[in-house]
Amino acid sequence: MIGKSNSKVASKQRIFLLVDDYLPSSSKVAAKMCHELAQELIRMGHNVIVVTPEPSLNTASTLEVFEGVQVLRFKTGKLKGAKSAQSTERNGALMAGFGVA
């Protein structure tokens, strides 16, 4: 029926949250908010996996459960503070292509 909303979830969804920083190694508000979102989605009946980089891993990846949330961490190089792969000149050309200079 048009206009009638159903508050129940029609079907269980598989949801992957891809984030650049996650608990417990991060103290950022965004990491905490993503964790709370994952927990709420799980409470709603969805299957949630958070996917996040972890430069300190000794293996290619690891799957763990943190406070009820499945977390897939994968090995990366240094992300924070790393120099950009593109030069400033190249970035300027890219931005000019979008009409922003």
mmCIF file of N, CA and C in Angstrom:
data_model
loop_
_atom_site.group_PDB
_atom_site.id
_atom_site.type_symbol
_atom_site.label_atom_id
_atom_site.label_comp_id
_atom_site.label_asym_id
_atom_site.label_seq_id
_atom_site.Cartn_x
_atom_site.Cartn_y
_atom_site.Cartn_z
ATOM 1 N N MET A 1 0.843 -1.177 0.000
ATOM 2 C CA MET A 1 0.000 0.000 0.000
ATOM 3 C C MET A 1 0.890 1.242 0.000
ATOM 4 N N ILE A 2 0.621 2.194 -0.850
ATOM 5 C CA ILE A 2 1.404 3.414 -0.965
ATOM 6 C C ILE A 2 1.239 4.251 0.298
ATOM 7 N N GLY A 3 2.378 4.788 0.778
ATOM 8 C CA GLY A 3 2.352 5.643 1.956
ATOM 9 C C GLY A 3 2.452 4.892 3.269
ATOM 10 N N LYS A 4 2.260 3.600 3.242
ATOM 11 C CA LYS A 4 2.350 2.814 4.469
ATOM 12 C C LYS A 4 3.783 2.305 4.623
ATOM 13 N N SER A 5 4.387 2.575 5.778
ATOM 14 C CA SER A 5 5.760 2.123 5.991
ATOM 15 C C SER A 5 5.768 0.921 6.923
ATOM 16 N N ASN A 6 6.673 0.038 6.657
ATOM 17 C CA ASN A 6 6.842 -1.153 7.484
ATOM 18 C C ASN A 6 8.136 -0.979 8.257
ATOM 19 N N SER A 7 8.075 -0.917 9.578
ATOM 20 C CA SER A 7 9.258 -0.662 10.388
ATOM 21 C C SER A 7 10.170 -1.876 10.491
ATOM 22 N N LYS A 8 9.681 -3.051 10.126
ATOM 23 C CA LYS A 8 10.509 -4.252 10.185
ATOM 24 C C LYS A 8 11.354 -4.362 8.920
ATOM 25 N N VAL A 9 12.545 -4.889 9.077
ATOM 26 C CA VAL A 9 13.427 -5.092 7.938
ATOM 27 C C VAL A 9 12.895 -6.253 7.123
ATOM 28 N N ALA A 10 12.771 -6.051 5.808
ATOM 29 C CA ALA A 10 12.198 -7.074 4.940
ATOM 30 C C ALA A 10 13.087 -8.309 4.864
ATOM 31 N N SER A 11 14.384 -8.108 4.793
ATOM 32 C CA SER A 11 15.287 -9.246 4.706
ATOM 33 C C SER A 11 16.627 -8.908 5.333
ATOM 34 N N LYS A 12 17.298 -9.938 5.766
ATOM 35 C CA LYS A 12 18.614 -9.784 6.360
ATOM 36 C C LYS A 12 19.605 -9.414 5.259
ATOM 37 N N GLN A 13 20.393 -8.406 5.490
ATOM 38 C CA GLN A 13 21.361 -7.940 4.510
ATOM 39 C C GLN A 13 22.783 -8.276 4.955
ATOM 40 N N ARG A 14 23.660 -8.504 3.997
ATOM 41 C CA ARG A 14 25.091 -8.641 4.271
ATOM 42 C C ARG A 14 25.702 -7.282 3.990
ATOM 43 N N ILE A 15 26.271 -6.666 5.017
ATOM 44 C CA ILE A 15 26.781 -5.305 4.895
ATOM 45 C C ILE A 15 28.266 -5.277 5.236
ATOM 46 N N PHE A 16 29.054 -4.701 4.324
ATOM 47 C CA PHE A 16 30.475 -4.494 4.566
ATOM 48 C C PHE A 16 30.692 -3.004 4.762
ATOM 49 N N LEU A 17 31.290 -2.643 5.887
ATOM 50 C CA LEU A 17 31.640 -1.248 6.142
ATOM 51 C C LEU A 17 33.142 -1.120 5.915
ATOM 52 N N LEU A 18 33.544 -0.384 4.909
ATOM 53 C CA LEU A 18 34.946 -0.184 4.589
ATOM 54 C C LEU A 18 35.387 1.142 5.186
ATOM 55 N N VAL A 19 36.297 1.071 6.162
ATOM 56 C CA VAL A 19 36.734 2.273 6.873
ATOM 57 C C VAL A 19 38.251 2.310 6.937
ATOM 58 N N ASP A 20 38.808 3.511 7.073
ATOM 59 C CA ASP A 20 40.265 3.642 7.102
ATOM 60 C C ASP A 20 40.848 3.566 8.503
ATOM 61 N N ASP A 21 40.005 3.528 9.516
ATOM 62 C CA ASP A 21 40.464 3.532 10.905
ATOM 63 C C ASP A 21 39.375 2.911 11.767
ATOM 64 N N TYR A 22 39.740 2.008 12.682
ATOM 65 C CA TYR A 22 38.718 1.339 13.482
ATOM 66 C C TYR A 22 39.244 1.007 14.877
ATOM 67 N N LEU A 23 38.318 0.750 15.762
ATOM 68 C CA LEU A 23 38.636 0.404 17.144
ATOM 69 C C LEU A 23 39.299 -0.971 17.223
ATOM 70 N N PRO A 24 40.019 -1.318 18.221
ATOM 71 C CA PRO A 24 40.375 -0.510 19.386
ATOM 72 C C PRO A 24 41.645 0.314 19.184
ATOM 73 N N SER A 25 42.305 0.188 18.028
ATOM 74 C CA SER A 25 43.569 0.902 17.834
ATOM 75 C C SER A 25 43.384 2.392 17.569
ATOM 76 N N SER A 26 42.174 2.830 17.299
ATOM 77 C CA SER A 26 41.906 4.236 17.033
ATOM 78 C C SER A 26 41.092 4.852 18.164
ATOM 79 N N SER A 27 41.395 6.104 18.452
ATOM 80 C CA SER A 27 40.612 6.832 19.459
ATOM 81 C C SER A 27 39.772 7.930 18.800
ATOM 82 N N LYS A 28 39.701 7.912 17.481
ATOM 83 C CA LYS A 28 38.946 8.940 16.761
ATOM 84 C C LYS A 28 37.440 8.736 16.900
ATOM 85 N N VAL A 29 36.711 9.838 16.887
ATOM 86 C CA VAL A 29 35.259 9.805 17.010
ATOM 87 C C VAL A 29 34.643 9.023 15.848
ATOM 88 N N ALA A 30 35.178 9.192 14.647
ATOM 89 C CA ALA A 30 34.627 8.498 13.477
ATOM 90 C C ALA A 30 34.723 6.981 13.627
ATOM 91 N N ALA A 31 35.810 6.493 14.216
ATOM 92 C CA ALA A 31 35.972 5.051 14.436
ATOM 93 C C ALA A 31 34.917 4.549 15.416
ATOM 94 N N LYS A 32 34.667 5.308 16.462
ATOM 95 C CA LYS A 32 33.662 4.946 17.457
ATOM 96 C C LYS A 32 32.260 4.975 16.843
ATOM 97 N N MET A 33 31.991 5.977 16.021
ATOM 98 C CA MET A 33 30.677 6.084 15.384
ATOM 99 C C MET A 33 30.443 4.927 14.411
ATOM 100 N N CYS A 34 31.471 4.536 13.683
ATOM 101 C CA CYS A 34 31.348 3.402 12.759
ATOM 102 C C CYS A 34 31.069 2.123 13.538
ATOM 103 N N HIS A 35 31.726 1.972 14.682
ATOM 104 C CA HIS A 35 31.514 0.799 15.526
ATOM 105 C C HIS A 35 30.070 0.760 16.033
ATOM 106 N N GLU A 36 29.572 1.898 16.472
ATOM 107 C CA GLU A 36 28.191 1.968 16.954
ATOM 108 C C GLU A 36 27.200 1.688 15.828
ATOM 109 N N LEU A 37 27.495 2.156 14.615
ATOM 110 C CA LEU A 37 26.650 1.863 13.461
ATOM 111 C C LEU A 37 26.631 0.357 13.187
ATOM 112 N N ALA A 38 27.807 -0.263 13.213
ATOM 113 C CA ALA A 38 27.894 -1.709 12.985
ATOM 114 C C ALA A 38 27.082 -2.468 14.034
ATOM 115 N N GLN A 39 27.203 -2.086 15.295
ATOM 116 C CA GLN A 39 26.455 -2.755 16.361
ATOM 117 C C GLN A 39 24.949 -2.592 16.171
ATOM 118 N N GLU A 40 24.508 -1.415 15.760
ATOM 119 C CA GLU A 40 23.072 -1.184 15.545
ATOM 120 C C GLU A 40 22.564 -2.006 14.370
ATOM 121 N N LEU A 41 23.323 -2.080 13.299
ATOM 122 C CA LEU A 41 22.926 -2.896 12.153
ATOM 123 C C LEU A 41 22.824 -4.371 12.541
ATOM 124 N N ILE A 42 23.726 -4.829 13.381
ATOM 125 C CA ILE A 42 23.672 -6.214 13.877
ATOM 126 C C ILE A 42 22.416 -6.420 14.717
ATOM 127 N N ARG A 43 22.100 -5.457 15.587
ATOM 128 C CA ARG A 43 20.883 -5.546 16.404
ATOM 129 C C ARG A 43 19.631 -5.613 15.529
ATOM 130 N N MET A 44 19.700 -4.987 14.354
ATOM 131 C CA MET A 44 18.569 -4.996 13.427
ATOM 132 C C MET A 44 18.488 -6.307 12.647
ATOM 133 N N GLY A 45 19.456 -7.190 12.856
ATOM 134 C CA GLY A 45 19.408 -8.499 12.221
ATOM 135 C C GLY A 45 20.308 -8.684 11.014
ATOM 136 N N HIS A 46 21.106 -7.677 10.679
ATOM 137 C CA HIS A 46 21.982 -7.771 9.519
ATOM 138 C C HIS A 46 23.299 -8.463 9.866
ATOM 139 N N ASN A 47 23.950 -8.994 8.852
ATOM 140 C CA ASN A 47 25.270 -9.594 8.989
ATOM 141 C C ASN A 47 26.281 -8.532 8.567
ATOM 142 N N VAL A 48 27.071 -8.014 9.515
ATOM 143 C CA VAL A 48 27.971 -6.893 9.266
ATOM 144 C C VAL A 48 29.423 -7.334 9.422
ATOM 145 N N ILE A 49 30.247 -6.909 8.477
ATOM 146 C CA ILE A 49 31.694 -7.087 8.596
ATOM 147 C C ILE A 49 32.339 -5.735 8.330
ATOM 148 N N VAL A 50 33.165 -5.289 9.263
ATOM 149 C CA VAL A 50 33.935 -4.062 9.082
ATOM 150 C C VAL A 50 35.258 -4.453 8.439
ATOM 151 N N VAL A 51 35.627 -3.771 7.361
ATOM 152 C CA VAL A 51 36.882 -4.032 6.656
ATOM 153 C C VAL A 51 37.764 -2.803 6.838
ATOM 154 N N THR A 52 38.979 -3.019 7.356
ATOM 155 C CA THR A 52 39.852 -1.893 7.673
ATOM 156 C C THR A 52 41.322 -2.261 7.497
ATOM 157 N N PRO A 53 42.152 -1.314 7.097
ATOM 158 C CA PRO A 53 43.580 -1.593 6.963
ATOM 159 C C PRO A 53 44.272 -1.657 8.325
ATOM 160 N N GLU A 54 45.342 -2.427 8.388
ATOM 161 C CA GLU A 54 46.140 -2.527 9.611
ATOM 162 C C GLU A 54 47.607 -2.745 9.220
ATOM 163 N N PRO A 55 48.412 -1.677 9.231
ATOM 164 C CA PRO A 55 49.804 -1.782 8.796
ATOM 165 C C PRO A 55 50.673 -2.683 9.668
ATOM 166 N N SER A 56 50.292 -2.931 10.899
ATOM 167 C CA SER A 56 51.151 -3.710 11.805
ATOM 168 C C SER A 56 50.926 -5.223 11.729
ATOM 169 N N LEU A 57 50.038 -5.694 10.847
ATOM 170 C CA LEU A 57 49.792 -7.135 10.738
ATOM 171 C C LEU A 57 51.022 -7.867 10.215
ATOM 172 N N ASN A 58 51.211 -9.095 10.708
ATOM 173 C CA ASN A 58 52.287 -9.947 10.218
ATOM 174 C C ASN A 58 51.807 -10.886 9.120
ATOM 175 N N THR A 59 50.497 -10.963 8.912
ATOM 176 C CA THR A 59 49.901 -11.804 7.873
ATOM 177 C C THR A 59 49.133 -10.915 6.903
ATOM 178 N N ALA A 60 48.655 -11.495 5.811
ATOM 179 C CA ALA A 60 47.931 -10.711 4.811
ATOM 180 C C ALA A 60 46.627 -10.143 5.360
ATOM 181 N N SER A 61 45.942 -10.908 6.217
ATOM 182 C CA SER A 61 44.690 -10.440 6.792
ATOM 183 C C SER A 61 44.357 -11.253 8.031
ATOM 184 N N THR A 62 43.428 -10.736 8.811
ATOM 185 C CA THR A 62 42.938 -11.440 9.990
ATOM 186 C C THR A 62 41.470 -11.100 10.197
ATOM 187 N N LEU A 63 40.700 -12.084 10.629
ATOM 188 C CA LEU A 63 39.287 -11.867 10.930
ATOM 189 C C LEU A 63 39.115 -12.058 12.424
ATOM 190 N N GLU A 64 38.563 -11.062 13.087
ATOM 191 C CA GLU A 64 38.372 -11.110 14.536
ATOM 192 C C GLU A 64 36.987 -10.587 14.878
ATOM 193 N N VAL A 65 36.586 -10.776 16.104
ATOM 194 C CA VAL A 65 35.325 -10.222 16.597
ATOM 195 C C VAL A 65 35.665 -9.236 17.701
ATOM 196 N N PHE A 66 35.224 -8.003 17.533
ATOM 197 C CA PHE A 66 35.450 -6.957 18.530
ATOM 198 C C PHE A 66 34.100 -6.462 19.011
ATOM 199 N N GLU A 67 33.807 -6.722 20.275
ATOM 200 C CA GLU A 67 32.537 -6.314 20.897
ATOM 201 C C GLU A 67 31.339 -6.702 20.028
ATOM 202 N N GLY A 68 31.359 -7.929 19.526
ATOM 203 C CA GLY A 68 30.246 -8.459 18.758
ATOM 204 C C GLY A 68 30.261 -8.143 17.279
ATOM 205 N N VAL A 69 31.261 -7.401 16.810
ATOM 206 C CA VAL A 69 31.347 -7.004 15.400
ATOM 207 C C VAL A 69 32.504 -7.751 14.748
ATOM 208 N N GLN A 70 32.223 -8.410 13.603
ATOM 209 C CA GLN A 70 33.303 -9.060 12.851
ATOM 210 C C GLN A 70 34.138 -7.977 12.173
ATOM 211 N N VAL A 71 35.461 -8.080 12.332
ATOM 212 C CA VAL A 71 36.369 -7.089 11.762
ATOM 213 C C VAL A 71 37.414 -7.819 10.924
ATOM 214 N N LEU A 72 37.468 -7.501 9.647
ATOM 215 C CA LEU A 72 38.482 -8.035 8.747
ATOM 216 C C LEU A 72 39.552 -6.964 8.584
ATOM 217 N N ARG A 73 40.733 -7.249 9.105
ATOM 218 C CA ARG A 73 41.853 -6.312 8.982
ATOM 219 C C ARG A 73 42.803 -6.855 7.925
ATOM 220 N N PHE A 74 43.282 -5.983 7.055
ATOM 221 C CA PHE A 74 44.218 -6.412 6.016
ATOM 222 C C PHE A 74 45.497 -5.591 6.089
ATOM 223 N N LYS A 75 46.599 -6.227 5.754
ATOM 224 C CA LYS A 75 47.914 -5.597 5.852
ATOM 225 C C LYS A 75 48.073 -4.533 4.773
ATOM 226 N N THR A 76 48.585 -3.398 5.184
ATOM 227 C CA THR A 76 48.876 -2.299 4.259
ATOM 228 C C THR A 76 50.208 -1.681 4.650
ATOM 229 N N GLY A 77 50.654 -0.799 3.832
ATOM 230 C CA GLY A 77 51.796 0.028 4.196
ATOM 231 C C GLY A 77 51.305 1.170 5.069
ATOM 232 N N LYS A 78 52.179 2.068 5.388
ATOM 233 C CA LYS A 78 51.826 3.228 6.200
ATOM 234 C C LYS A 78 50.808 4.089 5.456
ATOM 235 N N LEU A 79 49.722 4.459 6.136
ATOM 236 C CA LEU A 79 48.696 5.290 5.531
ATOM 237 C C LEU A 79 48.727 6.720 6.049
ATOM 238 N N LYS A 80 48.799 6.892 7.331
ATOM 239 C CA LYS A 80 48.750 8.216 7.938
ATOM 240 C C LYS A 80 50.090 8.920 7.746
ATOM 241 N N GLY A 81 50.043 10.117 7.231
ATOM 242 C CA GLY A 81 51.255 10.907 7.066
ATOM 243 C C GLY A 81 52.098 10.510 5.862
ATOM 244 N N ALA A 82 51.629 9.567 5.054
ATOM 245 C CA ALA A 82 52.392 9.158 3.871
ATOM 246 C C ALA A 82 52.287 10.243 2.809
ATOM 247 N N LYS A 83 53.346 10.423 2.030
ATOM 248 C CA LYS A 83 53.332 11.425 0.963
ATOM 249 C C LYS A 83 52.442 10.952 -0.173
ATOM 250 N N SER A 84 51.815 11.895 -0.822
ATOM 251 C CA SER A 84 50.935 11.586 -1.948
ATOM 252 C C SER A 84 51.745 11.026 -3.112
ATOM 253 N N ALA A 85 51.145 10.089 -3.827
ATOM 254 C CA ALA A 85 51.800 9.500 -4.990
ATOM 255 C C ALA A 85 51.781 10.454 -6.174
ATOM 256 N N GLN A 86 50.898 11.427 -6.147
ATOM 257 C CA GLN A 86 50.794 12.381 -7.249
ATOM 258 C C GLN A 86 51.450 13.694 -6.848
ATOM 259 N N SER A 87 52.064 14.341 -7.815
ATOM 260 C CA SER A 87 52.686 15.638 -7.536
ATOM 261 C C SER A 87 51.611 16.719 -7.469
ATOM 262 N N THR A 88 51.965 17.857 -6.883
ATOM 263 C CA THR A 88 51.042 18.984 -6.792
ATOM 264 C C THR A 88 50.656 19.456 -8.184
ATOM 265 N N GLU A 89 51.609 19.433 -9.102
ATOM 266 C CA GLU A 89 51.349 19.855 -10.478
ATOM 267 C C GLU A 89 50.305 18.949 -11.132
ATOM 268 N N ARG A 90 50.434 17.661 -10.909
ATOM 269 C CA ARG A 90 49.495 16.695 -11.490
ATOM 270 C C ARG A 90 48.103 16.862 -10.859
ATOM 271 N N ASN A 91 48.077 17.097 -9.535
ATOM 272 C CA ASN A 91 46.789 17.328 -8.867
ATOM 273 C C ASN A 91 46.110 18.564 -9.420
ATOM 274 N N GLY A 92 46.886 19.609 -9.701
ATOM 275 C CA GLY A 92 46.336 20.836 -10.267
ATOM 276 C C GLY A 92 45.702 20.583 -11.623
ATOM 277 N N ALA A 93 46.368 19.759 -12.451
ATOM 278 C CA ALA A 93 45.826 19.425 -13.773
ATOM 279 C C ALA A 93 44.533 18.634 -13.637
ATOM 280 N N LEU A 94 44.475 17.741 -12.676
ATOM 281 C CA LEU A 94 43.269 16.945 -12.441
ATOM 282 C C LEU A 94 42.117 17.845 -12.024
ATOM 283 N N MET A 95 42.381 18.742 -11.071
ATOM 284 C CA MET A 95 41.335 19.637 -10.585
ATOM 285 C C MET A 95 40.862 20.575 -11.703
ATOM 286 N N ALA A 96 41.795 21.036 -12.557
ATOM 287 C CA ALA A 96 41.421 21.900 -13.669
ATOM 288 C C ALA A 96 40.475 21.159 -14.628
ATOM 289 N N GLY A 97 40.678 19.867 -14.785
ATOM 290 C CA GLY A 97 39.802 19.060 -15.631
ATOM 291 C C GLY A 97 38.370 19.013 -15.133
ATOM 292 N N PHE A 98 38.186 19.239 -13.837
ATOM 293 C CA PHE A 98 36.848 19.273 -13.247
ATOM 294 C C PHE A 98 36.327 20.702 -13.110
ATOM 295 N N GLY A 99 37.064 21.650 -13.675
ATOM 296 C CA GLY A 99 36.641 23.046 -13.617
ATOM 297 C C GLY A 99 36.986 23.712 -12.296
ATOM 298 N N VAL A 100 37.894 23.106 -11.531
ATOM 299 C CA VAL A 100 38.326 23.683 -10.256
ATOM 300 C C VAL A 100 39.817 23.920 -10.352
ATOM 301 N N ALA A 101 40.225 25.166 -10.229
ATOM 302 C CA ALA A 101 41.665 25.463 -10.337
ATOM 303 C C ALA A 101 42.125 26.340 -9.208
#
